[in-house]
Amino acid sequence: MTQKILKIEDLALSYANQKVLKDVNLELSKGERVSILGESGSGKSSLLRCIAGFEPVNNGKIFIKNKLVSSNNLMIPTEKRNVGMVAQEKALFPHLTVKKNISFGIERKKNKDEVVNELTNLFKITNLIDKLPRQISGGEQQRVAFARSLAPSPNLLMLDEPFSALDDELKQELYYELDKIFDKQELSILLVTHDHEEAKILTSRLFKLTQGSLISIE
Amino acid sequence: MVSWKMLPFIVAVVFITPILIVLTSLFGEYSDNWSHLIEFVLLDYISSSILLVLGVSLGVLVIGVLSAYLVTNYSFYGKNTFEWALLLPLAIPPYILAYTFTGLFDANGDANILIRYLFNLNNDFVFFPNVRNITGAIIVFSFTLYPYVYLVTRSAFLNQSNSIKESGRLLGLGQISIFSKISLPLARPAFIAGLMLVIMETLSDFGAVDHFAVQTFTTGIFRTWYGLYDLNTAMQLSSLLLMIIFLFYFLERFSREGISYTNDNSTFKTASVTGLKGLKSLLASTFCFIPIFIGFILPIIELSLWAFETNVDIFNNKFLVGSFNTITLGLFTGLICALLAIVINFSIRFTKNKFLERLNSLMSIGYAIPGLILAVGITRFLVFSDQNLFTNINFVITGSLVGLFLAYIIKSYALANSSIESGYERISNSIDNSAQLLGSSGGKLLGRIHFPLMRTSFLTAVLLVTSEVVKELPATLILRPFNFDTLAVITYTYAAEERMYQAAMPSLAIVIIGIIPIIFLTKMIRSSRIKNS
């Protein structure tokens, strides 16, 4: 039986009496890739923030690897959930080199250098390791962001419109490479996007979030 | 076009001459007093200055950085008030806190008397340790100067995108590690810049170290001049201090250039504020309250008690004349500085001359020069002018108000300039183009368009300079005309004679005027809070 990485049961979230998410249910197995499509403001990013532990939930439960991490009276801190996220804003640490950004989450691991080497090779950024984020291009920064989030081997990698600031040519190149990397590493991916084509290329199951509810579309 | 370029050039020459005069003393003759200084006291000056700088740096960093982090990232009881109240100690010049400290903690100070009264102890019992030493000076400087660090660090923390901290959490960091590994390194250029200002202020101070009998460069310069009557050696000693200050000045400039890297990401997410409850909230409130209490509330209470609960005639003639002199000097200097700044910035804008821009930046160096050193340079400059320009009459300008105004203007120009510069940033170039197309250029453009649009910046500049002039002690003490007192001089004279009750009212008046810039800073803080909420 395939291992369940993520399970969401009847999740509800409100901001100032406005319902953002209602009765959201979702399951994700190891190696499975799922997309959530939706308009701006539909609650896609809020759902990811709940899973990451940045937002407390009003109702429902979130399990990661069968362990309850969020409910209306429980909130396991983000740093203890072992989930990764790459977003449009990349959020690289501007004072650290590419190498130090990537190794940031695995500083105490013995095989730190090995992991960094593997990831820099995988994302073709070996020539950038001593550079600061401001010294590299937007596309390269996004590769570093992916490498950094994969370094701690997260249970789940969440992608919050990570390609929206990139040009079309660069996007196509990254889709192709990421598709191979995700397959090779058997990663569980939850992608949030408003781009239907992107969702189809990178994931196998598609959902749509409308008026706070999640509907399966493909 | 030429005339618009001339004014900044002339002003720069006037500003830089006293500094150059001080520095050229290094190439002159060295008297026996210099050998005496080198042999017996210079090492003391250097070691106590280093100790003072290290202690104050540690103090301001702990108070300034931690309080800035707390009010930016957490919500706790009184947080909105602490956000601006943490600036209040800026209104208290270090020498006034020093006077209050000795009045409170000396063997017969009010704090010891209170302890003896509360616990029914003998009159010879002393609870608080002696503060008239370097430790007392470190405490005084830390609690009056930390707002320099707090202000810039708070702004740096506010500019840190939340997504960066969230990335840290996703990578396994807890709250403390996020502070030490992400927020603090990112804010480093900002708090280093603030720290450099603190170090410059500490090294420039005369009143507090003199009161605590701590041997530093400034007390050494003063004693060499007024004790040994050796202006040349005082200038040589000043040159040494000046070079150390220049080092910190350029470090501060260098650090400021690095501040921009904190906002490297194209998409900025406002920092999320974590709510603290119970004991944690209480601890955060207490941590923020202590510097406000020691740096502002305590001296205000003590000064008010001294001023109002004694039979001393507080509104005496000396106080009234001193207040009039102080306000007049302050406002007049403010007006001159603001006018100079507006005309110089206009000429830079009008001529688009990069050299003038650099010259204007150089003119702002005056804020870093200790008042005492300016006084030394200006005195030599005035004596030289008197000897060469007015050969028939003895000392026309030396000992007049000219030297005092010159010192104030050089020291305060940077404040006026920053206010006028930010005012100009808000006037679009298209306004200039339209005015020029409609026939207004040069003086007309300045008088009919820029000046009316810059009224608020102009007024701000005048008030900021006034509040700075009111606090200035060493330059006033040396350059004032005979029998001409200001509030700072009256305070110093009374405190030197240990007549703290009489020193209280002029001190309070200085503090009240010193609150003016804090009102402006508070407005800035409120607007930044609105933008970030």
Coordinates of N, CA and C in Angstrom, one line a residue, chain B residues 22-128:
Chain B
V22 N 42.6 72.6 12.2 CA 43.0 71.6 13.3 C 44.0 70.6 12.8
L23 N 43.7 70.0 11.6 CA 44.5 68.9 11.1 C 45.9 69.4 10.7
T24 N 46.0 70.7 10.3 CA 47.4 71.2 9.9 C 48.3 71.3 11.1
S25 N 47.7 71.4 12.3 CA 48.5 71.5 13.5 C 49.5 70.3 13.6
L26 N 49.1 69.2 13.0 CA 49.9 68.0 13.1 C 51.3 68.2 12.4
F27 N 51.3 69.2 11.5 CA 52.6 69.4 10.8 C 53.4 70.6 11.4
G28 N 52.8 71.2 12.4 CA 53.5 72.3 13.1 C 54.5 71.8 14.2
E29 N 54.9 72.8 15.0 CA 55.8 72.4 16.1 C 55.1 71.7 17.2
Y30 N 55.9 70.9 17.9 CA 55.3 70.2 19.1 C 56.0 70.7 20.4
S31 N 55.1 71.2 21.3 CA 55.7 71.8 22.5 C 56.0 70.7 23.6
D32 N 56.6 71.1 24.7 CA 56.9 70.2 25.8 C 55.6 69.6 26.3
N33 N 54.5 70.3 26.2 CA 53.2 69.8 26.7 C 52.8 68.5 25.9
W34 N 53.2 68.5 24.7 CA 52.9 67.3 23.8 C 53.6 66.1 24.4
S35 N 54.9 66.3 24.7 CA 55.7 65.2 25.2 C 55.1 64.7 26.5
H36 N 54.7 65.7 27.3 CA 54.1 65.4 28.6 C 52.8 64.5 28.4
L37 N 52.0 64.9 27.4 CA 50.8 64.2 27.1 C 51.1 62.7 26.7
I38 N 52.1 62.6 25.8 CA 52.4 61.3 25.3 C 52.9 60.4 26.4
E39 N 53.7 61.0 27.3 CA 54.4 60.2 28.3 C 53.4 59.8 29.4
F40 N 52.6 60.7 29.8 CA 51.8 60.5 31.1 C 50.3 60.2 30.9
V41 N 49.6 60.9 29.9 CA 48.2 60.8 29.9 C 47.5 60.2 28.6
L42 N 48.3 60.3 27.5 CA 47.7 59.8 26.2 C 47.2 58.4 26.3
L43 N 48.0 57.5 27.0 CA 47.6 56.1 27.1 C 46.3 56.0 27.9
D44 N 46.1 56.9 28.9 CA 44.9 56.9 29.7 C 43.7 57.3 28.8
Y45 N 43.9 58.3 28.0 CA 42.8 58.8 27.2 C 42.4 57.7 26.2
I46 N 43.4 57.0 25.6 CA 43.1 56.0 24.6 C 42.4 54.8 25.3
S47 N 43.0 54.3 26.4 CA 42.4 53.1 27.1 C 41.0 53.4 27.6
S48 N 40.8 54.6 28.2 CA 39.4 54.8 28.7 C 38.5 55.0 27.6
S49 N 38.9 55.6 26.4 CA 38.1 55.8 25.3 C 37.7 54.5 24.7
I50 N 38.7 53.6 24.6 CA 38.4 52.2 24.1 C 37.4 51.5 25.0
L51 N 37.6 51.6 26.3 CA 36.7 50.9 27.2 C 35.3 51.5 27.1
L52 N 35.3 52.8 27.1 CA 34.0 53.5 27.0 C 33.2 53.1 25.7
V53 N 33.9 53.1 24.6 CA 33.3 52.7 23.3 C 32.8 51.3 23.3
L54 N 33.7 50.4 23.9 CA 33.3 49.0 23.9 C 32.0 48.7 24.8
G55 N 32.1 49.3 26.0 CA 30.9 49.2 26.9 C 29.7 49.8 26.3
V56 N 29.8 51.0 25.8 CA 28.6 51.6 25.2 C 28.0 50.8 24.0
S57 N 29.0 50.3 23.2 CA 28.6 49.6 22.0 C 27.7 48.4 22.4
L58 N 28.3 47.6 23.4 CA 27.5 46.5 23.9 C 26.2 46.9 24.4
G59 N 26.1 47.9 25.2 CA 24.9 48.4 25.8 C 23.9 48.8 24.8
V60 N 24.3 49.6 23.8 CA 23.3 50.1 22.8 C 22.8 49.0 21.9
L61 N 23.7 48.0 21.6 CA 23.3 46.9 20.7 C 22.3 46.0 21.4
V62 N 22.5 45.7 22.7 CA 21.6 44.9 23.4 C 20.2 45.6 23.5
I63 N 20.2 46.8 24.0 CA 19.0 47.5 24.1 C 18.3 47.8 22.8
G64 N 19.1 48.4 21.9 CA 18.5 48.9 20.6 C 18.0 47.8 19.7
V65 N 18.9 46.8 19.5 CA 18.5 45.7 18.6 C 17.4 44.8 19.1
L66 N 17.5 44.4 20.4 CA 16.4 43.6 21.0 C 15.1 44.3 21.0
S67 N 15.1 45.5 21.5 CA 13.8 46.3 21.6 C 13.2 46.4 20.2
A68 N 14.1 46.7 19.2 CA 13.6 46.9 17.8 C 13.0 45.6 17.3
Y69 N 13.6 44.5 17.6 CA 13.1 43.2 17.2 C 11.8 42.8 17.8
L70 N 11.7 43.1 19.1 CA 10.5 42.8 19.9 C 9.3 43.6 19.3
V71 N 9.5 45.0 19.1 CA 8.3 45.8 18.7 C 8.0 45.5 17.2
T72 N 8.9 45.0 16.5 CA 8.6 44.8 15.0 C 8.0 43.4 14.8
N73 N 8.4 42.4 15.6 CA 7.9 41.0 15.3 C 6.9 40.5 16.3
Y74 N 6.7 41.1 17.4 CA 5.8 40.6 18.4 C 4.7 41.6 18.8
S75 N 3.6 41.1 19.3 CA 2.6 42.0 19.9 C 2.5 41.6 21.3
F76 N 2.6 42.7 22.2 CA 2.6 42.5 23.6 C 2.0 43.7 24.3
Y77 N 1.8 43.7 25.6 CA 1.2 44.8 26.2 C 2.0 46.1 26.1
G78 N 1.3 47.1 25.5 CA 1.9 48.4 25.4 C 2.8 48.6 24.2
K79 N 2.8 47.6 23.3 CA 3.8 47.5 22.1 C 3.7 48.8 21.3
N80 N 2.4 49.3 21.0 CA 2.3 50.5 20.1 C 2.8 51.7 20.8
T81 N 2.8 51.8 22.1 CA 3.3 52.9 22.8 C 4.9 52.8 22.9
F82 N 5.4 51.6 23.1 CA 6.8 51.4 23.2 C 7.5 51.8 21.9
E83 N 6.7 51.5 20.8 CA 7.3 51.7 19.5 C 7.9 53.2 19.3
W84 N 7.1 54.2 19.8 CA 7.6 55.5 19.7 C 8.3 56.0 21.0
A85 N 7.8 55.4 22.1 CA 8.4 55.9 23.4 C 9.9 55.5 23.6
L86 N 10.3 54.4 22.9 CA 11.7 54.0 22.9 C 12.6 55.1 22.4
L87 N 12.0 56.1 21.7 CA 12.9 57.2 21.2 C 13.1 58.3 22.2
L88 N 12.2 58.3 23.2 CA 12.2 59.5 24.1 C 13.6 59.8 24.7
P89 N 14.4 58.8 25.1 CA 15.7 59.2 25.6 C 16.6 60.1 24.7
L90 N 16.2 60.1 23.4 CA 17.0 61.0 22.5 C 16.9 62.5 23.0
A91 N 15.8 62.8 23.7 CA 15.6 64.2 24.2 C 16.5 64.5 25.3
I92 N 17.1 63.5 25.9 CA 18.0 63.8 27.1 C 19.5 63.7 26.7
P93 N 20.1 64.9 26.7 CA 21.6 64.8 26.3 C 22.3 64.0 27.4
P94 N 23.4 63.3 27.1 CA 24.1 62.5 28.1 C 24.5 63.2 29.3
Y95 N 24.9 64.5 29.1 CA 25.4 65.2 30.3 C 24.2 65.5 31.3
I96 N 23.0 65.6 30.8 CA 21.9 65.8 31.8 C 21.6 64.5 32.5
L97 N 21.6 63.4 31.8 CA 21.4 62.1 32.5 C 22.5 61.9 33.5
A98 N 23.7 62.3 33.2 CA 24.9 62.2 34.1 C 24.6 63.0 35.4
Y99 N 24.1 64.2 35.2 CA 23.9 65.1 36.4 C 22.8 64.4 37.3
T100 N 21.8 63.9 36.6 CA 20.7 63.2 37.3 C 21.2 62.0 38.1
F101 N 22.0 61.2 37.4 CA 22.5 60.0 38.0 C 23.3 60.3 39.3
T102 N 24.2 61.3 39.3 CA 24.9 61.6 40.5 C 24.0 62.2 41.5
G103 N 23.0 62.9 41.1 CA 22.0 63.5 42.1 C 21.2 62.3 42.8
L104 N 21.1 61.3 42.0 CA 20.3 60.1 42.5 C 21.1 59.1 43.3
F105 N 22.3 58.8 42.8 CA 23.0 57.6 43.3 C 24.2 58.0 44.1
D106 N 24.6 59.2 44.2 CA 25.7 59.6 45.1 C 25.4 59.2 46.5
A107 N 26.4 59.2 47.4 CA 26.1 58.7 48.8 C 24.9 59.4 49.4
N108 N 24.8 60.7 49.2 CA 23.7 61.4 49.7 C 22.6 61.8 48.6
G109 N 22.6 61.0 47.6 CA 21.6 61.1 46.5 C 20.3 60.7 46.9
D110 N 19.3 61.1 46.2 CA 17.9 60.8 46.6 C 17.6 59.3 46.7
A111 N 18.2 58.5 45.7 CA 17.9 57.1 45.7 C 18.4 56.4 47.0
N112 N 19.6 56.8 47.4 CA 20.2 56.3 48.7 C 19.4 56.8 49.9
I113 N 19.0 58.0 49.9 CA 18.2 58.6 51.0 C 16.8 57.8 51.1
L114 N 16.2 57.5 49.9 CA 15.0 56.8 49.9 C 15.2 55.4 50.5
I115 N 16.2 54.7 50.1 CA 16.5 53.3 50.6 C 16.7 53.4 52.2
R116 N 17.5 54.4 52.6 CA 17.7 54.5 54.1 C 16.4 54.8 54.8
Y117 N 15.5 55.6 54.2 CA 14.3 55.9 54.8 C 13.3 54.7 54.9
L118 N 13.3 54.0 53.7 CA 12.4 52.9 53.6 C 12.7 51.7 54.6
F119 N 14.1 51.5 54.7 CA 14.5 50.4 55.6 C 15.1 50.8 56.9
N120 N 14.9 52.1 57.2 CA 15.3 52.7 58.5 C 16.7 52.4 58.8
L121 N 17.6 52.8 57.9 CA 19.0 52.5 58.0 C 19.8 53.7 58.4
N122 N 21.0 53.5 58.9 CA 21.9 54.6 59.3 C 22.2 55.6 58.1
N123 N 22.6 56.8 58.5 CA 22.9 57.8 57.4 C 24.2 57.5 56.6
D124 N 25.0 56.6 57.2 CA 26.3 56.3 56.5 C 26.1 55.1 55.6
F125 N 24.9 54.5 55.6 CA 24.7 53.3 54.7 C 24.5 53.8 53.3
V126 N 25.3 53.2 52.4 CA 25.1 53.5 50.9 C 24.8 52.3 50.2
F127 N 23.6 52.3 49.6 CA 23.1 51.1 48.9 C 23.6 51.0 47.4
F128 N 23.5 52.1 46.7 CA 23.9 52.1 45.3 C 25.4 52.3 45.1

